[in-house]
mmCIF file of C-alpha atoms in Angstrom:
data_model
loop_
_atom_site.group_PDB
_atom_site.id
_atom_site.type_symbol
_atom_site.label_atom_id
_atom_site.label_comp_id
_atom_site.label_asym_id
_atom_site.label_seq_id
_atom_site.Cartn_x
_atom_site.Cartn_y
_atom_site.Cartn_z
ATOM 1 C CA ASP S 1 9.142 31.774 -15.479
ATOM 2 C CA ALA S 2 9.519 28.810 -13.152
ATOM 3 C CA LYS S 3 12.999 27.615 -12.282
ATOM 4 C CA THR S 4 14.266 24.219 -13.406
ATOM 5 C CA THR S 5 16.805 21.834 -11.880
ATOM 6 C CA GLN S 6 18.828 19.379 -13.957
ATOM 7 C CA PRO S 7 21.764 17.077 -13.212
ATOM 8 C CA THR S 8 25.072 18.594 -14.227
ATOM 9 C CA SER S 9 26.173 15.679 -16.356
ATOM 10 C CA MET S 10 25.162 12.209 -17.500
ATOM 11 C CA ASP S 11 26.726 9.382 -19.458
ATOM 12 C CA CYS S 12 24.908 7.010 -21.764
ATOM 13 C CA ALA S 13 26.094 4.167 -23.963
ATOM 14 C CA GLU S 14 25.663 4.517 -27.690
ATOM 15 C CA GLY S 15 22.533 2.783 -28.919
ATOM 16 C CA ARG S 16 20.820 2.882 -25.538
ATOM 17 C CA ALA S 17 18.020 5.215 -24.499
ATOM 18 C CA ALA S 18 19.147 8.419 -22.816
ATOM 19 C CA ASN S 19 16.762 9.650 -20.131
ATOM 20 C CA LEU S 20 17.322 13.233 -19.013
ATOM 21 C CA PRO S 21 15.375 14.390 -15.943
ATOM 22 C CA CYS S 22 14.229 17.900 -15.109
ATOM 23 C CA ASN S 23 12.534 19.202 -11.981
ATOM 24 C CA HIS S 24 10.208 22.197 -12.233
ATOM 25 C CA SER S 25 8.236 22.030 -9.009
ATOM 26 C CA THR S 26 7.049 25.662 -9.185
ATOM 27 C CA ILE S 27 5.605 25.403 -12.685
ATOM 28 C CA SER S 28 2.281 27.167 -13.120
ATOM 29 C CA GLY S 29 -0.746 26.015 -15.070
ATOM 30 C CA ASN S 30 -0.070 27.897 -18.283
ATOM 31 C CA GLU S 31 3.653 27.197 -18.474
ATOM 32 C CA TYR S 32 5.044 24.789 -21.031
ATOM 33 C CA VAL S 33 8.177 22.678 -20.714
ATOM 34 C CA TYR S 34 10.645 23.216 -23.574
ATOM 35 C CA TRP S 35 13.815 21.259 -24.294
ATOM 36 C CA TYR S 36 16.755 22.540 -26.300
ATOM 37 C CA ARG S 37 20.240 21.185 -26.803
ATOM 38 C CA GLN S 38 23.497 22.874 -27.686
ATOM 39 C CA ILE S 39 26.247 21.011 -29.423
ATOM 40 C CA HIS S 40 29.672 22.524 -28.871
ATOM 41 C CA SER S 41 30.149 25.890 -30.617
ATOM 42 C CA GLN S 42 26.704 25.858 -32.195
ATOM 43 C CA GLY S 43 23.440 27.647 -31.498
ATOM 44 C CA PRO S 44 20.822 25.832 -29.405
ATOM 45 C CA GLN S 45 18.564 23.419 -31.254
ATOM 46 C CA TYR S 46 14.879 23.082 -30.411
ATOM 47 C CA ILE S 47 13.930 19.509 -29.505
ATOM 48 C CA ILE S 48 10.400 19.326 -28.162
ATOM 49 C CA HIS S 49 7.900 20.968 -25.855
ATOM 50 C CA GLY S 50 4.746 20.018 -23.969
ATOM 51 C CA LEU S 51 2.145 21.169 -21.473
ATOM 52 C CA LYS S 52 0.854 18.086 -19.675
ATOM 53 C CA ASN S 53 0.478 15.281 -22.153
ATOM 54 C CA ASN S 54 3.396 13.172 -23.254
ATOM 55 C CA GLU S 55 4.806 14.275 -26.588
ATOM 56 C CA THR S 56 6.877 12.533 -29.245
ATOM 57 C CA ASN S 57 8.533 13.727 -32.405
ATOM 58 C CA GLU S 58 11.275 12.506 -34.690
ATOM 59 C CA MET S 59 13.976 13.549 -32.249
ATOM 60 C CA ALA S 60 12.727 12.597 -28.816
ATOM 61 C CA SER S 61 9.905 11.886 -26.402
ATOM 62 C CA LEU S 62 8.850 14.085 -23.517
ATOM 63 C CA ILE S 63 7.257 12.527 -20.476
ATOM 64 C CA ILE S 64 5.626 14.948 -18.020
ATOM 65 C CA THR S 65 4.454 13.709 -14.629
ATOM 66 C CA GLU S 66 0.796 14.051 -13.761
ATOM 67 C CA ASP S 67 1.488 16.802 -11.225
ATOM 68 C CA ARG S 68 3.714 18.508 -13.831
ATOM 69 C CA LYS S 69 6.478 19.033 -11.287
ATOM 70 C CA SER S 70 9.020 17.084 -13.293
ATOM 71 C CA SER S 71 9.653 15.757 -16.762
ATOM 72 C CA THR S 72 11.990 13.432 -18.632
ATOM 73 C CA LEU S 73 13.406 13.851 -22.103
ATOM 74 C CA ILE S 74 14.037 10.528 -23.792
ATOM 75 C CA LEU S 75 16.388 10.029 -26.727
ATOM 76 C CA PRO S 76 15.413 6.491 -27.738
ATOM 77 C CA HIS S 77 18.617 5.359 -29.441
ATOM 78 C CA ALA S 78 21.451 7.682 -28.528
ATOM 79 C CA THR S 79 24.275 8.235 -30.992
ATOM 80 C CA LEU S 80 27.632 9.959 -30.568
ATOM 81 C CA ARG S 81 26.134 13.014 -32.274
ATOM 82 C CA ASP S 82 23.719 13.399 -29.375
ATOM 83 C CA THR S 83 26.576 14.476 -27.101
ATOM 84 C CA ALA S 84 25.550 18.015 -26.114
ATOM 85 C CA VAL S 85 24.306 20.210 -23.286
ATOM 86 C CA TYR S 86 20.552 19.750 -22.857
ATOM 87 C CA TYR S 87 18.459 22.578 -21.450
ATOM 88 C CA CYS S 88 15.037 22.219 -19.855
ATOM 89 C CA ILE S 89 13.180 25.551 -19.873
ATOM 90 C CA VAL S 90 9.766 26.454 -18.532
ATOM 91 C CA ARG S 91 7.943 29.183 -20.390
ATOM 92 C CA TYR S 92 4.495 30.752 -20.563
ATOM 93 C CA SER S 93 2.388 29.771 -23.528
ATOM 94 C CA GLY S 94 2.264 32.546 -26.034
ATOM 95 C CA GLY S 95 5.249 34.160 -24.381
ATOM 96 C CA GLY S 96 6.613 35.285 -27.708
ATOM 97 C CA ALA S 97 7.813 38.575 -26.342
ATOM 98 C CA ASP S 98 9.992 36.959 -23.697
ATOM 99 C CA GLY S 99 13.529 35.721 -24.064
ATOM 100 C CA LEU S 100 14.515 32.357 -22.685
ATOM 101 C CA THR S 101 16.329 31.877 -19.393
ATOM 102 C CA PHE S 102 18.984 29.214 -19.719
ATOM 103 C CA GLY S 103 20.250 27.368 -16.676
ATOM 104 C CA LYS S 104 23.398 25.270 -16.676
ATOM 105 C CA GLY S 105 21.703 22.307 -18.357
ATOM 106 C CA THR S 106 22.829 18.688 -18.412
ATOM 107 C CA HIS S 107 25.982 17.754 -20.273
ATOM 108 C CA LEU S 108 25.089 14.429 -21.883
ATOM 109 C CA ILE S 109 28.052 12.375 -23.018
ATOM 110 C CA ILE S 110 27.373 9.415 -25.270
ATOM 111 C CA GLN S 111 30.020 6.743 -24.854
ATOM 112 C CA PRO S 112 30.976 4.471 -27.778
ATOM 113 C CA GLY X 1 11.204 24.481 -41.523
ATOM 114 C CA ALA X 2 11.961 27.185 -38.920
ATOM 115 C CA VAL X 3 15.504 27.993 -40.008
ATOM 116 C CA VAL X 4 17.442 30.954 -38.661
ATOM 117 C CA SER X 5 20.725 32.054 -40.199
ATOM 118 C CA GLN X 6 23.472 34.332 -38.936
ATOM 119 C CA HIS X 7 26.217 36.105 -40.791
ATOM 120 C CA PRO X 8 29.118 36.109 -40.373
ATOM 121 C CA SER X 9 29.817 32.895 -38.513
ATOM 122 C CA ARG X 10 33.168 34.153 -37.346
ATOM 123 C CA VAL X 11 34.762 37.609 -37.253
ATOM 124 C CA ILE X 12 38.053 38.971 -35.998
ATOM 125 C CA CYS X 13 38.417 42.713 -35.639
ATOM 126 C CA LYS X 14 40.725 45.282 -34.119
ATOM 127 C CA SER X 15 39.912 47.062 -30.894
ATOM 128 C CA GLY X 16 37.904 50.213 -31.490
ATOM 129 C CA THR X 17 36.188 49.066 -34.671
ATOM 130 C CA SER X 18 32.517 48.215 -35.124
ATOM 131 C CA VAL X 19 31.115 44.878 -36.178
ATOM 132 C CA LYS X 20 27.670 44.132 -37.588
ATOM 133 C CA ILE X 21 26.016 40.715 -37.207
ATOM 134 C CA GLU X 22 22.933 39.783 -39.214
ATOM 135 C CA CYS X 23 20.195 37.405 -38.132
ATOM 136 C CA ARG X 24 17.597 36.182 -40.618
ATOM 137 C CA SER X 25 14.551 33.973 -40.309
ATOM 138 C CA LEU X 26 14.556 32.112 -43.615
ATOM 139 C CA ASP X 27 11.143 30.457 -43.777
ATOM 140 C CA PHE X 28 8.954 32.370 -41.365
ATOM 141 C CA GLN X 29 8.262 35.905 -40.272
ATOM 142 C CA ALA X 30 9.376 36.919 -36.822
ATOM 143 C CA THR X 31 7.877 39.921 -35.089
ATOM 144 C CA THR X 32 10.295 39.334 -32.252
ATOM 145 C CA MET X 33 13.923 38.315 -32.335
ATOM 146 C CA PHE X 34 16.365 37.969 -29.497
ATOM 147 C CA TRP X 35 20.099 38.391 -29.028
ATOM 148 C CA TYR X 36 22.090 36.291 -26.589
ATOM 149 C CA ARG X 37 25.737 36.197 -25.605
ATOM 150 C CA GLN X 38 27.687 33.204 -24.379
ATOM 151 C CA PHE X 39 31.118 33.338 -22.763
ATOM 152 C CA PRO X 40 33.308 30.202 -22.598
ATOM 153 C CA LYS X 41 31.978 27.478 -20.308
ATOM 154 C CA GLN X 42 28.924 29.560 -19.454
ATOM 155 C CA SER X 43 25.293 29.398 -20.439
ATOM 156 C CA LEU X 44 23.506 31.745 -22.833
ATOM 157 C CA MET X 45 22.577 35.137 -21.444
ATOM 158 C CA LEU X 46 19.808 37.221 -22.985
ATOM 159 C CA MET X 47 21.096 40.612 -24.087
ATOM 160 C CA ALA X 48 18.110 42.214 -25.769
ATOM 161 C CA THR X 49 14.728 41.718 -27.356
ATOM 162 C CA SER X 50 14.319 43.066 -30.860
ATOM 163 C CA ASN X 51 10.851 44.028 -32.071
ATOM 164 C CA GLU X 52 10.129 44.766 -35.697
ATOM 165 C CA GLY X 53 9.559 48.453 -36.257
ATOM 166 C CA SER X 54 10.280 49.558 -32.707
ATOM 167 C CA LYS X 55 13.156 50.056 -30.320
ATOM 168 C CA ALA X 56 14.883 47.086 -28.784
ATOM 169 C CA THR X 57 14.541 46.253 -25.120
ATOM 170 C CA TYR X 58 17.840 45.646 -23.341
ATOM 171 C CA GLU X 59 18.504 43.491 -20.302
ATOM 172 C CA GLN X 60 19.958 45.058 -17.219
ATOM 173 C CA GLY X 61 23.654 45.679 -17.562
ATOM 174 C CA VAL X 62 23.698 45.652 -21.379
ATOM 175 C CA GLU X 63 24.722 48.991 -22.846
ATOM 176 C CA LYS X 64 22.247 50.034 -25.524
ATOM 177 C CA ASP X 65 24.681 52.527 -27.050
ATOM 178 C CA LYS X 66 27.321 49.850 -27.437
ATOM 179 C CA PHE X 67 25.107 47.091 -28.796
ATOM 180 C CA LEU X 68 22.924 48.673 -31.459
ATOM 181 C CA ILE X 69 19.983 46.591 -32.612
ATOM 182 C CA ASN X 70 17.903 47.192 -35.713
ATOM 183 C CA HIS X 71 14.884 45.088 -36.684
ATOM 184 C CA ALA X 72 13.814 46.687 -39.933
ATOM 185 C CA SER X 73 11.835 43.790 -41.364
ATOM 186 C CA LEU X 74 10.016 40.675 -40.226
ATOM 187 C CA THR X 75 12.920 38.498 -41.304
ATOM 188 C CA LEU X 76 16.017 40.503 -40.407
ATOM 189 C CA SER X 77 17.552 41.821 -37.215
ATOM 190 C CA THR X 78 21.061 43.205 -36.912
ATOM 191 C CA LEU X 79 23.357 43.635 -33.935
ATOM 192 C CA THR X 80 26.187 46.134 -34.213
ATOM 193 C CA VAL X 81 28.926 46.011 -31.614
ATOM 194 C CA THR X 82 30.319 49.541 -31.619
ATOM 195 C CA SER X 83 33.870 50.386 -30.586
ATOM 196 C CA ALA X 84 34.563 46.770 -29.797
ATOM 197 C CA HIS X 85 37.086 45.869 -27.105
ATOM 198 C CA PRO X 86 38.682 42.540 -26.185
ATOM 199 C CA GLU X 87 36.150 42.022 -23.374
ATOM 200 C CA ASP X 88 33.404 41.987 -26.034
ATOM 201 C CA SER X 89 34.900 38.824 -27.493
ATOM 202 C CA SER X 90 32.188 36.219 -27.182
ATOM 203 C CA PHE X 91 29.763 33.930 -28.986
ATOM 204 C CA TYR X 92 26.728 35.924 -30.106
ATOM 205 C CA ILE X 93 23.556 33.996 -30.895
ATOM 206 C CA CYS X 94 20.239 35.233 -32.185
ATOM 207 C CA SER X 95 16.849 33.587 -32.069
ATOM 208 C CA ALA X 96 13.566 34.270 -33.788
ATOM 209 C CA ASN X 97 10.127 33.591 -32.411
ATOM 210 C CA SER X 98 7.972 31.462 -34.668
ATOM 211 C CA PRO X 99 4.235 31.616 -34.032
ATOM 212 C CA GLY X 100 2.480 28.440 -32.997
ATOM 213 C CA LEU X 101 0.770 26.200 -35.460
ATOM 214 C CA ALA X 102 -2.698 27.229 -36.576
ATOM 215 C CA GLY X 103 -5.037 26.792 -33.671
ATOM 216 C CA GLY X 104 -2.212 26.125 -31.246
ATOM 217 C CA PRO X 105 -1.392 28.343 -28.263
ATOM 218 C CA THR X 106 2.344 28.094 -28.195
ATOM 219 C CA ASP X 107 5.187 29.624 -30.063
ATOM 220 C CA THR X 108 8.770 28.458 -30.273
ATOM 221 C CA GLN X 109 12.105 30.185 -30.498
ATOM 222 C CA TYR X 110 14.545 28.950 -33.099
ATOM 223 C CA PHE X 111 18.200 29.810 -32.857
ATOM 224 C CA GLY X 112 20.818 30.780 -35.365
ATOM 225 C CA PRO X 113 24.185 29.014 -35.551
ATOM 226 C CA GLY X 114 25.970 31.814 -33.711
ATOM 227 C CA THR X 115 28.742 34.296 -34.489
ATOM 228 C CA ARG X 116 32.149 33.990 -32.864
ATOM 229 C CA LEU X 117 33.559 37.510 -32.305
ATOM 230 C CA THR X 118 37.215 37.954 -31.445
ATOM 231 C CA VAL X 119 38.456 41.460 -30.733
ATOM 232 C CA LEU X 120 42.228 41.875 -30.836
#
């Protein structure tokens, strides 16, 4: 799986949009971008994933650049409960037999 | 949908005893489940891949005789830490692979809430 690079930490004011970047310059054509987050002392929570089109669900939006070398996770109206470590993971489609490789992620801190 | 449970959520045991952790997919069937371990201030590390009806596949450096994995059904995998020692104290997390939506190519892993193991 391709490697990803994320900032170590970010701050965001409550109520504002939180934009979390991820670089995956070595991504291959059949690799998807997945985002998970881990709130302290809990298991990771799936947020969203995409291949090349922008995606949106009830939790977040995922913007993938045209060359697919980077992406941005957007939490539109951040709340204090969004404070967590966010992981960007690149994975082959249909890679059900493969475990996930977690990097260090981005520690997002939502400020009141 | 796509809920994964773990039991127990927290366990304290004496050195030398064995501890069993259960992982269940509650609303989907999972041919493949995974076990991860997370030490304080570190990221999750994959320990093993559990396949229903066959032997688990362990990552390099993980002792298969110490961490026994059984995946007897499509909704249940168990991890048994045998002869636990203080260095086995960690946060153990399982995940289950949910197939993609009908007609879709991708599948997604969903994680359990984790089990905090403390070995005295």
